[in-house]
Coordinates of C-alpha atoms in Angstrom, one line a residue:
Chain A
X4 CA -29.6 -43.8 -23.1
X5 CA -27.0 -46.5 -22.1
X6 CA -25.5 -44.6 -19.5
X7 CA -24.6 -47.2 -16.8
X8 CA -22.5 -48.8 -19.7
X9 CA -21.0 -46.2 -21.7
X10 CA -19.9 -43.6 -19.2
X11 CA -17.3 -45.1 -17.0
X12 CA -14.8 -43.6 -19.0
X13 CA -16.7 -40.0 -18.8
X14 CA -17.5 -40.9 -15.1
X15 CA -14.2 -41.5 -14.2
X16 CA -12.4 -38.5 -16.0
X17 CA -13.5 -36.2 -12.9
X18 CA -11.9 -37.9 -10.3
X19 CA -8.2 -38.9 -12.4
X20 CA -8.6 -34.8 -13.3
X21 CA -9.0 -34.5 -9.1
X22 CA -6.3 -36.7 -8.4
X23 CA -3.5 -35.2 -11.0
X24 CA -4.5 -31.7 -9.2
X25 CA -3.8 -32.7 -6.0
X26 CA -0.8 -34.8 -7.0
X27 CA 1.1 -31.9 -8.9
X28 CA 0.0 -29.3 -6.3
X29 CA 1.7 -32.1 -3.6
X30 CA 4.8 -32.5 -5.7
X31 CA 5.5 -28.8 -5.9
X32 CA 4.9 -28.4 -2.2
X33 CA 7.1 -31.7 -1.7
X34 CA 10.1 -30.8 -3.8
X35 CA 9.2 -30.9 -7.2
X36 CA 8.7 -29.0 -10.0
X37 CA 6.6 -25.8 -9.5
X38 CA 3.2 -25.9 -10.2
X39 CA 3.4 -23.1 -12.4
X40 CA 5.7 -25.2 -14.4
X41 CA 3.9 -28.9 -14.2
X42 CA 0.3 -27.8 -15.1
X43 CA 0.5 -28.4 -18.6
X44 CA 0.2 -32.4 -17.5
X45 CA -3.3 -31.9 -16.6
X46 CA -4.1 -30.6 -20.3
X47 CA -2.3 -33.8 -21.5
X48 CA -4.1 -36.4 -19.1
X49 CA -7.9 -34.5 -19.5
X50 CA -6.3 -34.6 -23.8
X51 CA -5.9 -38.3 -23.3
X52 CA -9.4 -39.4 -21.4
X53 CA -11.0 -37.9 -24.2
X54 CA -9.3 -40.0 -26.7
X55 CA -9.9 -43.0 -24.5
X56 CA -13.3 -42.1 -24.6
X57 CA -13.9 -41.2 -28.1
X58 CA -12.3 -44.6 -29.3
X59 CA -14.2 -46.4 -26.1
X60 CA -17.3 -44.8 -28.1
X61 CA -16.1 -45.2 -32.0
X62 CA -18.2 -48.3 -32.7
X63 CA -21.5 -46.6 -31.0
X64 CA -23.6 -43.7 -32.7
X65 CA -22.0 -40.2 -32.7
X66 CA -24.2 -37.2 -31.0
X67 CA -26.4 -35.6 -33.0
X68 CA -26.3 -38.5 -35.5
X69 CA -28.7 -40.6 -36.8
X70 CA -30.6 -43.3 -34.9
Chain B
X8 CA -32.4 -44.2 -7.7
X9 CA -29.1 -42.5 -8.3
X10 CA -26.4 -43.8 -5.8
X11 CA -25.7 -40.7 -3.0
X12 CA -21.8 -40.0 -2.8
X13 CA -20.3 -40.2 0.6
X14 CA -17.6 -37.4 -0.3
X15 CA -19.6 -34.6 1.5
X16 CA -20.5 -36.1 4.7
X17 CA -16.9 -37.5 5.1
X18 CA -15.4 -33.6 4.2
X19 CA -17.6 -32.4 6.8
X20 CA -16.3 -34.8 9.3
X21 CA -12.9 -33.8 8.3
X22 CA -13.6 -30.2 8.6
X23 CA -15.1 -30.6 12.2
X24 CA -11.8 -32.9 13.1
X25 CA -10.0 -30.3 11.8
X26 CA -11.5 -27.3 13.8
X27 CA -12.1 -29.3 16.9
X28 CA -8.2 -30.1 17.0
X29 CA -7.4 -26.4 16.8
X30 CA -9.6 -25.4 20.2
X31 CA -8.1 -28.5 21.8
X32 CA -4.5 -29.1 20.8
X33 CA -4.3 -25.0 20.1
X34 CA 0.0 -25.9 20.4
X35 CA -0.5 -28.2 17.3
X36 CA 0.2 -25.6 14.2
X37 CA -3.0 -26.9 12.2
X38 CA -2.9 -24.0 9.9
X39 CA 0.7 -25.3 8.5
X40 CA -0.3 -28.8 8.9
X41 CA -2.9 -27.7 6.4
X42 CA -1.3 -25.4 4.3
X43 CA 1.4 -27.8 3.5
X44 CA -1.0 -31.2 3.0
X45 CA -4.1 -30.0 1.9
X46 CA -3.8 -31.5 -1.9
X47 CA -4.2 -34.8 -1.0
X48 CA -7.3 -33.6 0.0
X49 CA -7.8 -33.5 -3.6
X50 CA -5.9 -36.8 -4.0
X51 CA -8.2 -38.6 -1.2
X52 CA -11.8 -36.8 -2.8
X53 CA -10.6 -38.0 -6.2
X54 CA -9.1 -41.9 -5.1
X55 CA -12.8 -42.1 -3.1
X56 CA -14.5 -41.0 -5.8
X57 CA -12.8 -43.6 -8.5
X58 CA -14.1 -46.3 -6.0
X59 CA -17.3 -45.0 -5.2
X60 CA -17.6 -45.4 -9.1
X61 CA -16.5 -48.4 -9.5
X62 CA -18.7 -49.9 -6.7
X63 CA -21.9 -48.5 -8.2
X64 CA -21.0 -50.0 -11.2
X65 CA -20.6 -53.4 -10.2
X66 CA -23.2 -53.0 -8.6
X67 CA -25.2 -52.4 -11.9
X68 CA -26.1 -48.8 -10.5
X69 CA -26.8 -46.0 -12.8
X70 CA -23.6 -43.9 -13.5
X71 CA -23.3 -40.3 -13.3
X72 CA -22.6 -38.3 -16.5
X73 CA -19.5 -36.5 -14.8
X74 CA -17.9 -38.0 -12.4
X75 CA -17.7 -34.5 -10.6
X76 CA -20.5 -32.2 -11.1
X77 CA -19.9 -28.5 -11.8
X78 CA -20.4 -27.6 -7.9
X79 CA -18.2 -30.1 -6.5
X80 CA -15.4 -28.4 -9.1
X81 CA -16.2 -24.8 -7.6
X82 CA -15.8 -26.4 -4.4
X83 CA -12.5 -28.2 -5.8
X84 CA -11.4 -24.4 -7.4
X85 CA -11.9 -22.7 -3.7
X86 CA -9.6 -25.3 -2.2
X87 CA -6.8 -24.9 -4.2
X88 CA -7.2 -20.8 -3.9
X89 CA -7.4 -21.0 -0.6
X90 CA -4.7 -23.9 0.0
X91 CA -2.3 -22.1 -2.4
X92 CA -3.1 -19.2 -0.8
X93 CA -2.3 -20.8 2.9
X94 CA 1.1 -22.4 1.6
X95 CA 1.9 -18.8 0.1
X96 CA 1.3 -17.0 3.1
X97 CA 2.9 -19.8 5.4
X98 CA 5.9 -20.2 3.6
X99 CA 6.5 -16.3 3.2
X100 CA 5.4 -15.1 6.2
X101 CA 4.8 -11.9 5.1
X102 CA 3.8 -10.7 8.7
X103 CA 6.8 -11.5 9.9
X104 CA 9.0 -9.5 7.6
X105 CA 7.0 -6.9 8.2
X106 CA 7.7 -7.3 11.9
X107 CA 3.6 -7.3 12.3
X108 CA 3.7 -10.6 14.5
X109 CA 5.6 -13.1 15.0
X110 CA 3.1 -16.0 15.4
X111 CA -0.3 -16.1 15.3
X112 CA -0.6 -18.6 17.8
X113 CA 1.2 -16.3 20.6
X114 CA -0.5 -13.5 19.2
X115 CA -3.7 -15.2 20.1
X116 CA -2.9 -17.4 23.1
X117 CA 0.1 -15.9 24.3
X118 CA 0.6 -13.7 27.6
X119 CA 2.7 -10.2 27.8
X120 CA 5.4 -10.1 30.1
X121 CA 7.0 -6.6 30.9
X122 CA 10.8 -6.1 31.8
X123 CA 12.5 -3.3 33.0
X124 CA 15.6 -2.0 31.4
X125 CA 17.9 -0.8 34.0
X126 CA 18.8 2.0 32.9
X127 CA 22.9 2.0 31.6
X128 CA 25.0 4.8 31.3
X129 CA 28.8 5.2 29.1
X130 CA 30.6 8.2 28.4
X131 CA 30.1 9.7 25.3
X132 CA 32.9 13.1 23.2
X133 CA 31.0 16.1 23.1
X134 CA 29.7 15.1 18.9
X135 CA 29.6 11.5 19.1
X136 CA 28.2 8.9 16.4
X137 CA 25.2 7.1 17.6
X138 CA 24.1 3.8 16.2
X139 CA 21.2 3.1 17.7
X140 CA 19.8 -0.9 17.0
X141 CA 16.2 -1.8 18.1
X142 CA 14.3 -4.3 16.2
X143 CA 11.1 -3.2 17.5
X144 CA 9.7 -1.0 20.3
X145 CA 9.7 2.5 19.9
X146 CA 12.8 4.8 20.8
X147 CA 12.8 8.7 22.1
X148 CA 16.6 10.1 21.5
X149 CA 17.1 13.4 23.2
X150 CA 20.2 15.9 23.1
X151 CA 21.0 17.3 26.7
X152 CA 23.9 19.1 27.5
X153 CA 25.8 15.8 28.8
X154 CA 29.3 14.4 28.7
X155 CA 27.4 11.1 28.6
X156 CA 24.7 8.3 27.5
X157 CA 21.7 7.0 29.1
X158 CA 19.6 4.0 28.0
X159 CA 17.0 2.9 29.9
X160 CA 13.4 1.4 28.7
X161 CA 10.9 -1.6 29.5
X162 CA 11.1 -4.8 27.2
X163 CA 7.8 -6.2 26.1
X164 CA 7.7 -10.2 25.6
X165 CA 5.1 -12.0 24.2
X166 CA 4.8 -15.6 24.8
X167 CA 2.7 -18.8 25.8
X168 CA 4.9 -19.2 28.8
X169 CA 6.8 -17.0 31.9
X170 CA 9.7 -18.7 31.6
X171 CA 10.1 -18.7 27.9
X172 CA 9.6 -14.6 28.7
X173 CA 12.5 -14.7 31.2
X174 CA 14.3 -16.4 28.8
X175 CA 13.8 -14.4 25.6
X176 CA 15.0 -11.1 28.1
X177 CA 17.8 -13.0 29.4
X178 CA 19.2 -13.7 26.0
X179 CA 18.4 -10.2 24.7
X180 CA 20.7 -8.2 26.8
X181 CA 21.2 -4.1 25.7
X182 CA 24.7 -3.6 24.8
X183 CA 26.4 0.0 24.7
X184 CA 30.1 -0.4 23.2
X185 CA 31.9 2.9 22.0
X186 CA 35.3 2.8 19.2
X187 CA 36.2 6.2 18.8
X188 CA 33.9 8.8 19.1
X189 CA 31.1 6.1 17.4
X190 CA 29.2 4.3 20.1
X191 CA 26.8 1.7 19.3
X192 CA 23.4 0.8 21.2
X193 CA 22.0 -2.6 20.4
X194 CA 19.0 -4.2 22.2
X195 CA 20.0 -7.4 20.2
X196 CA 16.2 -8.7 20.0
X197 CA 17.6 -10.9 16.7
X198 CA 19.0 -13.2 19.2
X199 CA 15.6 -13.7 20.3
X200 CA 14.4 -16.6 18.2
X201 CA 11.2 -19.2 18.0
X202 CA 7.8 -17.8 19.2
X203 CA 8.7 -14.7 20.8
X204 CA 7.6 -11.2 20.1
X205 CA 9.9 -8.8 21.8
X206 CA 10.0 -5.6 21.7
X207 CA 11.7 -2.6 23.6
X208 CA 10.7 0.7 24.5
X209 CA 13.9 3.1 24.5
X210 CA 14.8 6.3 26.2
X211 CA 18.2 7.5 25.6
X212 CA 19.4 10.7 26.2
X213 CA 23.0 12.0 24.3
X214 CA 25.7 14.8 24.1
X215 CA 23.8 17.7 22.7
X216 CA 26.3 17.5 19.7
X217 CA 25.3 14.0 18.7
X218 CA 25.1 12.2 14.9
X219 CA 22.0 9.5 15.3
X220 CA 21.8 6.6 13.1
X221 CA 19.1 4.5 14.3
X222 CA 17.4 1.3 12.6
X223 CA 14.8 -1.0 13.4
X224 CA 12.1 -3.0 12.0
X225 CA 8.8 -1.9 13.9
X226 CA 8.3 0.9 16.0
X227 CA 8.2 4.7 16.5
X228 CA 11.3 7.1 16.6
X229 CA 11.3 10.7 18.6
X230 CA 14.6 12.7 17.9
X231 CA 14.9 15.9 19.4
X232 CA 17.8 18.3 20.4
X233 CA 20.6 17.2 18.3
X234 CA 23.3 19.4 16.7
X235 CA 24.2 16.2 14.0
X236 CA 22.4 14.6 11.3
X237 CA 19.8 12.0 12.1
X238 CA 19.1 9.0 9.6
X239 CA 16.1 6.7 10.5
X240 CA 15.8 3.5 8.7
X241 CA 12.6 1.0 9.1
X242 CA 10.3 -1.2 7.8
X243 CA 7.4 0.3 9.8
X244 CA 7.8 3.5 11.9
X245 CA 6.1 6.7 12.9
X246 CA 9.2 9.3 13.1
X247 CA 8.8 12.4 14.9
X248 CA 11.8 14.7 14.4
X249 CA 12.4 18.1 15.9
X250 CA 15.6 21.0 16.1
X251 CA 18.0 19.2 14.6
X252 CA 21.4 21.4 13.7
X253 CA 22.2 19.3 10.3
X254 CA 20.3 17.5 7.6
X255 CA 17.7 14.3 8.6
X256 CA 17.3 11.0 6.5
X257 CA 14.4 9.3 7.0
X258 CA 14.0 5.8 5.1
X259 CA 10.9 4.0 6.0
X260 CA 8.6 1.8 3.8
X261 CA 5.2 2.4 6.2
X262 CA 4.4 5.2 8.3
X263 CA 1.7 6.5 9.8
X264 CA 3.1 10.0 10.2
X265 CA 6.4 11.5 9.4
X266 CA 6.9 15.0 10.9
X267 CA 10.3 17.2 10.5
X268 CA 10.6 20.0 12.4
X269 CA 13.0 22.8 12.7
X270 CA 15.9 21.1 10.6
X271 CA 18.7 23.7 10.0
X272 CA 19.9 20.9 7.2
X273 CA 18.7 19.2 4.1
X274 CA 15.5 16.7 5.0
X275 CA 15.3 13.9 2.6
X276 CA 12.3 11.5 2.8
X277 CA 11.5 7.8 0.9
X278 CA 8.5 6.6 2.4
X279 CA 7.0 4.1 0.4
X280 CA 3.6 4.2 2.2
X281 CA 2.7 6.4 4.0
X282 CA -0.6 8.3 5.8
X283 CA 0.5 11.8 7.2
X284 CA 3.6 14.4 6.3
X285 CA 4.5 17.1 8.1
X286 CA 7.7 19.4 7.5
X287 CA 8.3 22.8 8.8
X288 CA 10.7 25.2 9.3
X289 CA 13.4 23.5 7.2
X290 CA 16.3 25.8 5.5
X291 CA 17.9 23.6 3.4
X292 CA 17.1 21.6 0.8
X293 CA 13.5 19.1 1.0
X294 CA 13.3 15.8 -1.0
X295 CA 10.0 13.7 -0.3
X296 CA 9.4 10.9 -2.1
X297 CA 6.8 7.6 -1.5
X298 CA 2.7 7.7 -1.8
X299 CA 0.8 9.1 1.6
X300 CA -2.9 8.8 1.9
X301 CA -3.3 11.7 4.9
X302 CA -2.4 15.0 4.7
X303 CA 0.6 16.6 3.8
X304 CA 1.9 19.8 5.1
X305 CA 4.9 22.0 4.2
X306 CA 5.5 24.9 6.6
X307 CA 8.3 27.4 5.7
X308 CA 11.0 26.3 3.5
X309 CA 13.6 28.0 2.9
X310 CA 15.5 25.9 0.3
X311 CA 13.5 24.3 -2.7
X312 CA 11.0 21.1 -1.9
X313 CA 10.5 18.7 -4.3
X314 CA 8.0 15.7 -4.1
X315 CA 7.9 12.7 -6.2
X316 CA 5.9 9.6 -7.0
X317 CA 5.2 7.7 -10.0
X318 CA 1.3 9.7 -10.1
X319 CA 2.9 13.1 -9.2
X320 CA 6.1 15.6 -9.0
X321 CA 5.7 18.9 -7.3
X322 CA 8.7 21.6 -7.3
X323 CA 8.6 24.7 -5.7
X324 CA 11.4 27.2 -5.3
X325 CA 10.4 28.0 -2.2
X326 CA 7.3 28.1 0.2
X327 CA 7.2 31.0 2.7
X328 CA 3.7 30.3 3.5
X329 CA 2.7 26.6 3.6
X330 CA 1.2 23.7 1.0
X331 CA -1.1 21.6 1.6
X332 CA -2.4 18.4 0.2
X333 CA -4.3 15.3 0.5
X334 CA -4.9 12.7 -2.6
X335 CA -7.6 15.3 -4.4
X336 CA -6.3 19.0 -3.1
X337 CA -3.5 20.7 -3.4
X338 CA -3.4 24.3 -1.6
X339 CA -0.6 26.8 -1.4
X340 CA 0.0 30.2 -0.1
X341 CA 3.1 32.1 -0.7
X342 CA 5.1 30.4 -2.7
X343 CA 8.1 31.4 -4.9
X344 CA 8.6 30.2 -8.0
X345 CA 9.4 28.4 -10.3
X346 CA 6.7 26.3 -9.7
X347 CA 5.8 22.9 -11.1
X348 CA 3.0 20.5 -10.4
X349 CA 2.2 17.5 -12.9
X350 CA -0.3 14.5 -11.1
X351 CA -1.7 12.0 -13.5
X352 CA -4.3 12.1 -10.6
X353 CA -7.4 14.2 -10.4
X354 CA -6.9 16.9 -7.8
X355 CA -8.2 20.6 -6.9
X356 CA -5.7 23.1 -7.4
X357 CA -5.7 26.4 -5.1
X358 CA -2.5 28.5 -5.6
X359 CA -2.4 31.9 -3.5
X360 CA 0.1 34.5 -3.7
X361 CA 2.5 33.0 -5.8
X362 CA 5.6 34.2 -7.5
X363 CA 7.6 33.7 -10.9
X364 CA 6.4 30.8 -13.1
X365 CA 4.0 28.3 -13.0
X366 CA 3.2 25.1 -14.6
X367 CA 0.4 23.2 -13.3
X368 CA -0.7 20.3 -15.0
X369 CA -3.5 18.1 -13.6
X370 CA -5.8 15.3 -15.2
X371 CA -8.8 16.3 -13.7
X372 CA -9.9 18.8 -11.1
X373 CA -10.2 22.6 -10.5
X374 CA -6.9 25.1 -10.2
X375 CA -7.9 28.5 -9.3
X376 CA -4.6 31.2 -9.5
X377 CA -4.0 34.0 -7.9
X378 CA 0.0 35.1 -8.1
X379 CA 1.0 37.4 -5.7
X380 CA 2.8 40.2 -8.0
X381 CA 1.9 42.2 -10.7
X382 CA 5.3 41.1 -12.4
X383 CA 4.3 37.6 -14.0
X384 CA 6.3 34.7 -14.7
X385 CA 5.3 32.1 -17.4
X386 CA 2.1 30.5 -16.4
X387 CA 0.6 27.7 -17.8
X388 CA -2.4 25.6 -16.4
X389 CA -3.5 22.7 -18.3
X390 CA -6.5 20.2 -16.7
X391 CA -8.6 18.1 -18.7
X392 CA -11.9 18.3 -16.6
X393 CA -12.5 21.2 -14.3
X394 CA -12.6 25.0 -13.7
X395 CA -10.1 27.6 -14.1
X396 CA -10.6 30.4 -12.5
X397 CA -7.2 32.9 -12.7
X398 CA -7.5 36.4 -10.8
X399 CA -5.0 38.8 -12.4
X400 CA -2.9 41.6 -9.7
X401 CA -3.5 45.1 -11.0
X402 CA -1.2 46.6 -13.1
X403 CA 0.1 43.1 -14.2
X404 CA 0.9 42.7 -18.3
X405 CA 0.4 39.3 -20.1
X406 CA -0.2 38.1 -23.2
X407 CA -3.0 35.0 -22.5
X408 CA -4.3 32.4 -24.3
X409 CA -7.3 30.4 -22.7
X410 CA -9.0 28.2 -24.4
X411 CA -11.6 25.6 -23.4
X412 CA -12.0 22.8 -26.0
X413 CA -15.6 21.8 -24.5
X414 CA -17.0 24.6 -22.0
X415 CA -17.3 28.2 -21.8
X416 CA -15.0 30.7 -21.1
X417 CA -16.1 34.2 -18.5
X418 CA -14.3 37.4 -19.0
X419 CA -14.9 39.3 -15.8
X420 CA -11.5 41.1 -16.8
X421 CA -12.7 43.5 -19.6
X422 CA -12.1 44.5 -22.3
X423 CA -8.3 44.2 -23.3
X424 CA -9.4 40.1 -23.8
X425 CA -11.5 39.0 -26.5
X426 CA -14.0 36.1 -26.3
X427 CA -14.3 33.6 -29.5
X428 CA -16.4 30.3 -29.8
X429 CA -14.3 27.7 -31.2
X430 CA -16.0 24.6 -32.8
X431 CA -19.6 23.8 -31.9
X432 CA -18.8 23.3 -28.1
X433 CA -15.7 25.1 -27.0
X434 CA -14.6 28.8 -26.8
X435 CA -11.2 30.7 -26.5
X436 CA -10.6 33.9 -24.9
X437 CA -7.1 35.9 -25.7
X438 CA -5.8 39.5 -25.4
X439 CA -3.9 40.7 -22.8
X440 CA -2.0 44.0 -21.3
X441 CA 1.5 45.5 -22.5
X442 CA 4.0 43.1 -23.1
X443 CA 4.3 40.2 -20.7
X444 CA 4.8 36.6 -20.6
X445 CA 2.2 34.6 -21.9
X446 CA -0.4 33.1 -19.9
X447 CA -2.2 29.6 -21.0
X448 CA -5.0 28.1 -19.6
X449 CA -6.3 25.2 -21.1
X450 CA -9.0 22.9 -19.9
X451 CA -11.0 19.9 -22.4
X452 CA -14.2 20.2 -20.2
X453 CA -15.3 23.0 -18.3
X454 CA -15.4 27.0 -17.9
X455 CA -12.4 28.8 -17.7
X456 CA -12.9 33.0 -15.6
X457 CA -10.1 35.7 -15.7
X458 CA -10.8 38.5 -13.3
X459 CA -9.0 41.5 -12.0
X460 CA -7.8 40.7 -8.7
X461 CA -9.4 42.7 -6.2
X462 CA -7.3 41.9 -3.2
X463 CA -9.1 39.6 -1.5
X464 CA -8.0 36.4 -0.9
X465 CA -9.2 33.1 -2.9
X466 CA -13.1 32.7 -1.9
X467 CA -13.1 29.2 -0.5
X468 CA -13.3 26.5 -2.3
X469 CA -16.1 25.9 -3.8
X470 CA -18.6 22.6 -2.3
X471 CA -18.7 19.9 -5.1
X472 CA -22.3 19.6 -6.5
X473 CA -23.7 16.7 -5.7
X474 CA -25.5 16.1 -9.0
X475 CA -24.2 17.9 -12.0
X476 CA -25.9 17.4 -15.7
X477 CA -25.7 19.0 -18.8
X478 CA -28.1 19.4 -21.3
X479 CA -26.4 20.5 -25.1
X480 CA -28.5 23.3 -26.7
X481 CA -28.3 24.6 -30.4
X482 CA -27.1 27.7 -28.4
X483 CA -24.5 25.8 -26.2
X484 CA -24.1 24.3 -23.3
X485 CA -26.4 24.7 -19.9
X486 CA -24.6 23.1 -17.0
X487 CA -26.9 22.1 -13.8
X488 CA -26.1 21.9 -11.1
X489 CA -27.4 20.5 -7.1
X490 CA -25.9 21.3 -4.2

């Protein structure tokens, strides 16, 4: 398995997830929009490391697919 | 080898700061500090961790699959519980509007510094109205025959310094101004403000004739001796209340025990929690309203009681003897009807020597019946698991229909009733003597005896088994039971 070069993107995703948490939950408590309110951002960033990662991964064998 | 994160070490490091600060600087407020900036411990795990990643891959290191494994999100889910919960709780207070404390910190590291009141006297018409204002303390109001008021009392303040304590009494002087024949009494621990708990303890004594308003926040009202009404609002109060010539108002949203006693007026309670109720010797009008989880006693009303929370409404005409009840019993002795009881609780019913109708609805629970007269009222009993047990007065004439959808029904009256099975598992017993109201007794699950009353009282309530099966025979039904 290629790990060391094919995760970053998958290795990464943790960590920007972590840090969008923490920034909404410090925008609400700073001023901004209510966390209740701004959570649907983390769906949409989580949405678009996937899609980095799929398309990062496009030109390599799918899972479950033929060697 | 897979590279080792340095996340953990570094949040225990942060922890220990953290704690080490708080037995040191105890004046810093670390728990706001923290409830207000803990995500960017989230921000700081997550930045670390993005270049902990990016170092071990220029290094050439192995990556990780996920660049958080599932523990570290539990741990990352606990955080924000916790921090959200902090940054709720900080930003609410919810202590402090229910007058609980006023700061943790001088709750914890503070001193208590006592202060007399000297006691202050005015003069007072013979029926005056009395505002009484103490935020929190506890306040005794007697009637004395007296052309005057007296306050006096000892003030209570909490804080991390004495002079801060001298300070908080000098700016929370007790006023007594009178306009008319109202004169108001105002400790004025609102002015009172940072970390300070105050509180004072009252004693006031008042024409005989007096009206009492009094309102606080925290503490415990005695009223005793007054010709007037009394009204008692608080957040939190234990109210004691005793010969009063007209109707009492008592308003509180916690108590630990409410008690009326010989109230010549109307006595109307909204307690939203509560623990113990007493009322007795009341001839007007009683109106209790609010959830208790003690006991509850009504002595000697004269006037009709009614009782009402969202789980249960009791009305009774009125009780010459006295009810009793806790969260699964309900007694009475002597009461006149009409007579309704509906809980959406379970709850033992015991109703001695009553009069006119009944209507006793209960979800679960035994009612046993025993009215007082052979002239009956309307009865109707309705409980969907339990016993009921009704013991007819001689002489009386009814028309009853009992019926017992899964259970067993015991005619130890005679017989003028006929016993029926109905369906595989239940069984109806009807009848009755001469013309009369109709009696109905109706339980889903259980075994429902009429008996002649033989003049003794209820036997006592029966112990709960502890173990209870039953085993279904092509006959019927065999309960068991261990006591």
């Amino acid at each position: 398995m290629d790990a060391a070069k094919g995760s970053l993107l998958s290795a990464v995703r943790g960590p920007l997830m972590l840090i969008t948490l923490g920034a909404l939950f410090a925008w609400d408590y700073f001023g901004g929009q209510p966390f209740s309110r701004t959570f649907p951002v983390l769906l949409i960033v989580y949405g678009f490391l996937r899609l980095a990662e799929r398309l990062a991964g496009a030109g390599r064998p799918q899972y479950g697919g033929q060697p | 080898m897979r590279p080792r994160s340095l996340i953990g070490p570094l949040l225990l490091i942060a922890l220990g700061v953290l704690l080490l600060m708080n037995t040191l600087r105890p004046e810093l407020p670390m728990l706001e500090i923290l409830a207000r900036y803990w995500p960017f411990v989230l921000i700081g795990w997550g930045l670390l961790r993005l270049a902990e990643i990016v170092v071990w891959r220029l290094r050439g290191l192995p990556l990780p699959a996920r660049g958080l494994s599932g523990g570290e999100w539990t741990a990352v889910v606990f955080i924000c519980l916790i921090g959200s919960g902090l940054y709720a709780a900080n930003r609410y207070r919810p202590w402090e509007r229910l007058g609980v404390f006023a700061s943790k910190r001088v709750e914890v590291f503070g001193r208590v510094y006592d202060f007399p009141i000297p006691e202050q006297r005015a003069p007072a018409p013979k029926a005056p109205r009395i505002l009484l204002e103490n935020l929190r303390g506890n306040a005794r109001i007697t009637g004395a025959e007296a052309s005057e008021i007296r306050v006096s009392g000892r003030k209570t303040i909490r804080t991390l310094q004495e002079n801060d304590a001298a300070e908080a009494d000098r700016k929370s002087p007790l006023e007594i101004s009178a306009a008319a024949d109202q004169i108001v009494i105002r400790t004025n621990l609102d002015r009172v403000t940072g970390d300070h708990r105050v509180s004072a303890d009252l004693e006031v004594t008042v024409p005989k004739g007096a009206t009492l308003e009094a309102r606080g926040r925290e503490g415990d009202f005695e009223v005793a001796n007054l010709e007037g009404g009394v009204e008692i609002t608080s957040d939190n109060a234990g109210v004691r209340v005793q010969k009063v010539g007209g109707g009492v108002r008592i308003n509180v949203r916690r108590s630990d025990l409410i008690r009326a006693v010989d109230v010549k007026g109307p006595v109307d309670v909204i307690g939203g929690r509560g623990r113990d109720l007493e009322i007795e010797n009341v001839q007007g009008p009683v109106t209790v309203e609010g959830y208790y989880s003690g006991d509850l006693r009504f002595v000697n009303l004269a006037r009709p009681l009614r009782f009402q929370n969202s789980q249960t409404t009791l009305r009774v005409e009125k009780v010459a003897g006295q009810i009793q009840m806790d969260l699964g019993r309900l007694s009475g002795a002597r009461l006149e009807g009409p007579l309704r009881l509906s809980s959406s609780r379970s709850r033992d019913v015991e109703l001695d020597t009553f009069t006119n109708e009944a209507e006793i609805s209960v979800d679960g629970g035994d009612i046993r019946l025993r009215p007082a007269q052979p002239k009956l009222g309307i009865i109707q009993a309705q409980t969907r698991a339990g016993d009921i047990e009704l013991a007819v007065p001689e002489g009386a004439a009814f028309q009853l229909r009992a019926r017992a959808a899964r259970g067993s029904v015991l005619n130890e009256f005679g017989p003028a009733l006929k016993e029926e099975s109905e369906g595989r598992h239940g069984a109806v017993l009807s009848g009755g003597a001469g013309s009369g109201p109709v009696v109905s007794l109706d339980t889903a699950r259980g075994t429902i005896t009429v008996r002649k009353d033989t003049g003794v009282a209820l036997s006592p309530s029966k112990s709960k088994p502890r173990a209870e099966i039953d085993i279904e025979t092509e006959e019927g039904r065999i309960r068991v039971q261990r006591h």
